[in-house]
mmCIF file of C-alpha atoms in Angstrom:
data_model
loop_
_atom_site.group_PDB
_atom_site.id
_atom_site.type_symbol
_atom_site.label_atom_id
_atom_site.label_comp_id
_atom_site.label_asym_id
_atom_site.label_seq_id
_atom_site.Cartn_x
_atom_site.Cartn_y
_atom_site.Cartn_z
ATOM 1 C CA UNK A 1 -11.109 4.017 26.186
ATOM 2 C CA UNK A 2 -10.864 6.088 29.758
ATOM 3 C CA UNK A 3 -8.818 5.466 32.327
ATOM 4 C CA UNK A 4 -11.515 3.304 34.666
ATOM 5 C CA UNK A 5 -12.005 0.879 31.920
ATOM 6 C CA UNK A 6 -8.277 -0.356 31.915
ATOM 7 C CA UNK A 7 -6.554 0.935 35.294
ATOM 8 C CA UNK A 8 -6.391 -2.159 37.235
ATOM 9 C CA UNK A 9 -8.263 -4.830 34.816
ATOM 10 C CA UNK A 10 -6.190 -7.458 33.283
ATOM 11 C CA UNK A 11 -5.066 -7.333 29.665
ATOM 12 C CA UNK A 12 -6.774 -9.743 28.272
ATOM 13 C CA UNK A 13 -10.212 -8.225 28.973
ATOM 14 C CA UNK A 14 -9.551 -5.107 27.840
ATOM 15 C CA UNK A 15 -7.584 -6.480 24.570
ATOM 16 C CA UNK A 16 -9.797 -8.855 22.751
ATOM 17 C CA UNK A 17 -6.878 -9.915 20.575
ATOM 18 C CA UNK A 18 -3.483 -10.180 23.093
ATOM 19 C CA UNK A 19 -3.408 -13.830 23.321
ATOM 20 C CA UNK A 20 -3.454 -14.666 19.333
ATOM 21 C CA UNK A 21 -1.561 -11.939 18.829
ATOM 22 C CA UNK A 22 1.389 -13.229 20.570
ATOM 23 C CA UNK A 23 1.792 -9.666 22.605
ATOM 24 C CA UNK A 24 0.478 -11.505 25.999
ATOM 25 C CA UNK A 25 3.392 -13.259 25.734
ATOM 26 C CA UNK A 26 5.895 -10.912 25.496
ATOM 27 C CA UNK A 27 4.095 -8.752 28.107
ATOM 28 C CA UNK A 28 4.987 -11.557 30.411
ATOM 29 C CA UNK A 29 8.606 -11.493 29.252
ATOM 30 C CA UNK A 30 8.630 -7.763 30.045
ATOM 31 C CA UNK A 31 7.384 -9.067 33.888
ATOM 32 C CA UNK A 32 9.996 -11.872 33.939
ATOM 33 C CA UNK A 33 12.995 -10.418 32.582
ATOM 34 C CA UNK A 34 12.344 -6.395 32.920
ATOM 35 C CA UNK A 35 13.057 -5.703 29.377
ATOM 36 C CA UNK A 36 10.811 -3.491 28.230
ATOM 37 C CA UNK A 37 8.915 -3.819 24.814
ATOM 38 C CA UNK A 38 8.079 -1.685 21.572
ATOM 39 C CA UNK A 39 5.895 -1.636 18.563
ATOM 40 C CA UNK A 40 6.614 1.183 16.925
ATOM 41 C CA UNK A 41 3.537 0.885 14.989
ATOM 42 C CA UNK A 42 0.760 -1.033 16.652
ATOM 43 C CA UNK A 43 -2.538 -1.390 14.647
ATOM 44 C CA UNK A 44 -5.094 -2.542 17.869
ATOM 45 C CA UNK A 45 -7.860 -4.891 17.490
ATOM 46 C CA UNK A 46 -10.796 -3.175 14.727
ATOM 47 C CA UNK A 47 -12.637 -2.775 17.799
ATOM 48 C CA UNK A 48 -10.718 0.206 19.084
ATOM 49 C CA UNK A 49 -10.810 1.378 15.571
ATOM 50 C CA UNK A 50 -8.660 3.049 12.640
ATOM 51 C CA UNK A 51 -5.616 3.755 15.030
ATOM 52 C CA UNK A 52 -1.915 3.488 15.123
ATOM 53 C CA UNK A 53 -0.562 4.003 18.115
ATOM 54 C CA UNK A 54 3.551 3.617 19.292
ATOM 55 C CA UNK A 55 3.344 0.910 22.062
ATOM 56 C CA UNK A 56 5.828 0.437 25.075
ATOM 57 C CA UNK A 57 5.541 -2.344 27.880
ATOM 58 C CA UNK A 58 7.391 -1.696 30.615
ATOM 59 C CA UNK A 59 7.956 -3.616 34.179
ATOM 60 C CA UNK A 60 6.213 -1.666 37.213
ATOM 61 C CA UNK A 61 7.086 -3.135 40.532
ATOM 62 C CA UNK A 62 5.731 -6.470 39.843
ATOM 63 C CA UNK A 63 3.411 -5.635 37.087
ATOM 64 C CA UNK A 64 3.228 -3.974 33.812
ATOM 65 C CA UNK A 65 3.291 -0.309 32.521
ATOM 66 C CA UNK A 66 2.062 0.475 29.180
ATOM 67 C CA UNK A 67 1.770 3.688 27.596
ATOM 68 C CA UNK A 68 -0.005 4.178 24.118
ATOM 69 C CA UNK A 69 0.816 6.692 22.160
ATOM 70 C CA UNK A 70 -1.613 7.618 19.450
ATOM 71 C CA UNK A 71 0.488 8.252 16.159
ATOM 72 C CA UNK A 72 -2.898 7.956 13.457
ATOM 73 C CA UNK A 73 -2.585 11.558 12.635
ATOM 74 C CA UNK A 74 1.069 11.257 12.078
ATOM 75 C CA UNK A 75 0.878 7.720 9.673
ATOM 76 C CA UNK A 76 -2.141 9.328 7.610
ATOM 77 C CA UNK A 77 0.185 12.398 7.362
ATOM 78 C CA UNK A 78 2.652 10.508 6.480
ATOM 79 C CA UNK A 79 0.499 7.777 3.676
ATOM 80 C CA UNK A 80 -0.413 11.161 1.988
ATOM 81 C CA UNK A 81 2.925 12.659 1.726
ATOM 82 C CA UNK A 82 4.380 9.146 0.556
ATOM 83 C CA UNK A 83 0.982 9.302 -2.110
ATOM 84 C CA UNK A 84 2.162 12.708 -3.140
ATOM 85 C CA UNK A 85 5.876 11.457 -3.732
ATOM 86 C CA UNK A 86 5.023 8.746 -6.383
ATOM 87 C CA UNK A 87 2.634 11.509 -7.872
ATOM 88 C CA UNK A 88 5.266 14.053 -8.602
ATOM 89 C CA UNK A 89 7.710 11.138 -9.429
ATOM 90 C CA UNK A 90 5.425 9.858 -11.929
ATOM 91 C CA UNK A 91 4.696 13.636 -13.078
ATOM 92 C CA UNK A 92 8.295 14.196 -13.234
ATOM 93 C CA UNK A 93 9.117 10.948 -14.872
ATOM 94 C CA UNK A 94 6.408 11.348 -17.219
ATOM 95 C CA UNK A 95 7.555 14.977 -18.419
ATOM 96 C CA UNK A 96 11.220 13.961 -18.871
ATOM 97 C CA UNK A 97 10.713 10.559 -21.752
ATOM 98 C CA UNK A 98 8.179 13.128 -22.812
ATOM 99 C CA UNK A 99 10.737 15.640 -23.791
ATOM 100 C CA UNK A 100 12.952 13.662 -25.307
ATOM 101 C CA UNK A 101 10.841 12.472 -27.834
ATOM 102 C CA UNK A 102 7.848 14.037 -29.446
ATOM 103 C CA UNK A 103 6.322 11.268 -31.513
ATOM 104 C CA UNK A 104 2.867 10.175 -30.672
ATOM 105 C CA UNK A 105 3.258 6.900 -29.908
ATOM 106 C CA UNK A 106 6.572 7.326 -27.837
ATOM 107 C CA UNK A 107 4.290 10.014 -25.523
ATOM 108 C CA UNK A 108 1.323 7.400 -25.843
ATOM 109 C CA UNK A 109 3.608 5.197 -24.636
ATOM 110 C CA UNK A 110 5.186 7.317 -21.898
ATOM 111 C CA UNK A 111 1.857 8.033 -20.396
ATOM 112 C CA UNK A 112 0.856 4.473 -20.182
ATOM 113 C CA UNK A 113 3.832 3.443 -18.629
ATOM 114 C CA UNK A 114 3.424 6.097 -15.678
ATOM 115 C CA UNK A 115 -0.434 5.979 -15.376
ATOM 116 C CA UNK A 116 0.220 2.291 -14.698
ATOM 117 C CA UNK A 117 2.798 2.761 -12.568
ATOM 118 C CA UNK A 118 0.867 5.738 -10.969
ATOM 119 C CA UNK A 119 -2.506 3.398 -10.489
ATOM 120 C CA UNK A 120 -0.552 0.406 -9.323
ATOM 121 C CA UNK A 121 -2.070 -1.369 -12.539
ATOM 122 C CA UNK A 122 -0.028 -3.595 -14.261
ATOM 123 C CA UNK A 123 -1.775 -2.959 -17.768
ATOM 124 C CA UNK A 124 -2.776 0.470 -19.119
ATOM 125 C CA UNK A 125 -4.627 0.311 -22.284
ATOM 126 C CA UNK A 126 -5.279 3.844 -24.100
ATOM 127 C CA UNK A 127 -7.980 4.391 -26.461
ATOM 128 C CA UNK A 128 -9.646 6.776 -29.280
ATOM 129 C CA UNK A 129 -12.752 6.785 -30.381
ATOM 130 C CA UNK A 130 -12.868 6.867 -34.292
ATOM 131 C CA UNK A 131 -16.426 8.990 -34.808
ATOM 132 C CA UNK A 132 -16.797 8.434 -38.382
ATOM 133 C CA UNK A 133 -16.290 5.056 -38.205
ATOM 134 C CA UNK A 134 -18.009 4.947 -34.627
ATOM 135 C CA UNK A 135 -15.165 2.520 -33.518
ATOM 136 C CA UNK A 136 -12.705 2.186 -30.478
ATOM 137 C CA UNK A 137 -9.079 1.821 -31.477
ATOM 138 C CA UNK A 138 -6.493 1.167 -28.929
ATOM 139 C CA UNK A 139 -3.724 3.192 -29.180
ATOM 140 C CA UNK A 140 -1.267 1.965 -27.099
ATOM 141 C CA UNK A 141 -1.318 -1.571 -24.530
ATOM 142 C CA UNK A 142 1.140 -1.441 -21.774
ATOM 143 C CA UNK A 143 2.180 -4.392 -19.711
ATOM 144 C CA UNK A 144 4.442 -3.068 -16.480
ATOM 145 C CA UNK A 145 5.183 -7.071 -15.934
ATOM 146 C CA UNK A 146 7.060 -7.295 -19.390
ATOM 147 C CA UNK A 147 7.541 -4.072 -21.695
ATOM 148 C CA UNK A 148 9.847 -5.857 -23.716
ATOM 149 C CA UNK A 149 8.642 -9.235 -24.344
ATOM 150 C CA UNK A 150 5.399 -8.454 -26.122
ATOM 151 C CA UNK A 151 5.029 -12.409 -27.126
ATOM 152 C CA UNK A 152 5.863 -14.331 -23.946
ATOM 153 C CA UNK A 153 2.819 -14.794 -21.371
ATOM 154 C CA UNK A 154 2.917 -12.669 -17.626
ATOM 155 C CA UNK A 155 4.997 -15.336 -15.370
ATOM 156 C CA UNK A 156 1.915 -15.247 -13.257
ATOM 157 C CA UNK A 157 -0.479 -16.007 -15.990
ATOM 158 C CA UNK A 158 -2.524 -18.743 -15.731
ATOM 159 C CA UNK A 159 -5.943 -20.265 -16.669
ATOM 160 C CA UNK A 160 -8.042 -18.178 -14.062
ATOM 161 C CA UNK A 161 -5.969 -14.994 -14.779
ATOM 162 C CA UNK A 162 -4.782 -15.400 -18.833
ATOM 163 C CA UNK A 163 -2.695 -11.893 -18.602
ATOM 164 C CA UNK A 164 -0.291 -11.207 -21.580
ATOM 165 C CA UNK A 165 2.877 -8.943 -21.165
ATOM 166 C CA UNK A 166 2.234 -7.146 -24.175
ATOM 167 C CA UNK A 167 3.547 -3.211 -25.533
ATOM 168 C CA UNK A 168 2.916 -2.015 -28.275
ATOM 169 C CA UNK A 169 1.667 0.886 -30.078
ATOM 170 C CA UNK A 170 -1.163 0.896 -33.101
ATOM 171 C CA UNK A 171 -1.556 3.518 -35.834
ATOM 172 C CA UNK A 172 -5.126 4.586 -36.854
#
């Protein structure tokens, strides 16, 4: 927003949001006591949009000071860079059980285990297609939740969700 829509309106008509939040509150604090106060990453009301900004409330004379600084470049820097991480970690991961053992279900296996963790999925199924017999045959079913205990249900299995912890492998 510019300058003449805030400078010298109260906060609670230019922040939809301040009251519920619980921010009005401490803004008074800041007022009463002269403490100042910091969000070091405040997400504003969807009306002002996709931002982050770093927030400090400070007392002015007998009012309040707040300066907004807008950190949304630096936090979708920053969600890349953390998205990139778990990529190469996977990648890296993925490459070392890899090379320590070359049998095809043990690298089925492997790449499962890290596309799962990689998607955030917490079953990775994968599958070949058998053309002569025109017939899908799962190759290897990875549960994240439970690798090792292929016959015990997911703890968080119930009748909506009926998820089983299950890893194994399957030979054509």
């Amino acid at each position: 927003r510019d300058r003449e829509a805030v400078i010298g309106k109260n906060i609670t008509d230019i922040v939809p949001d301040i009251e519920e939040s619980g921010r009005y509150e401490k803004h008074l604090e800041v007022i009463r006591t002269g403490q100042p106060f910091v969000v070091d990453d405040f997400i504003p009301h969807p009306v002002f949009g996709d931002m982050h900004f770093i927030l400090k409330s400070f007392k002015v004379g007998d009012g309040l000071g707040v300066i907004a600084s807008d950190i949304t470049e630096h936090k979708r820097a920053e969600k890349t860079l953390q998205r990139r991480n778990r990529e190469l970690t996977t990648l890296y991961e993925a490459a070392t059980a890899i090379s320590s053992d070359f049998s095809l279900d043990a690298v089925l296996q492997t790449v499962a285990e890290q596309m799962s963790k990689a998607l955030g999925l917490s079953r990775c199924a994968l599958s070949l297609w058998d053309r002569e017999q025109d017939l899908v045959v799962t190759m290897v079913d990875h549960s994240v939740a439970w690798p090792d205990k292929a016959d015990e249900k997911h703890p968080k299995a119930d009748e909506k969700h009926p998820t089983e912890a299950v890893c194994t492998t399957h030979d054509l």
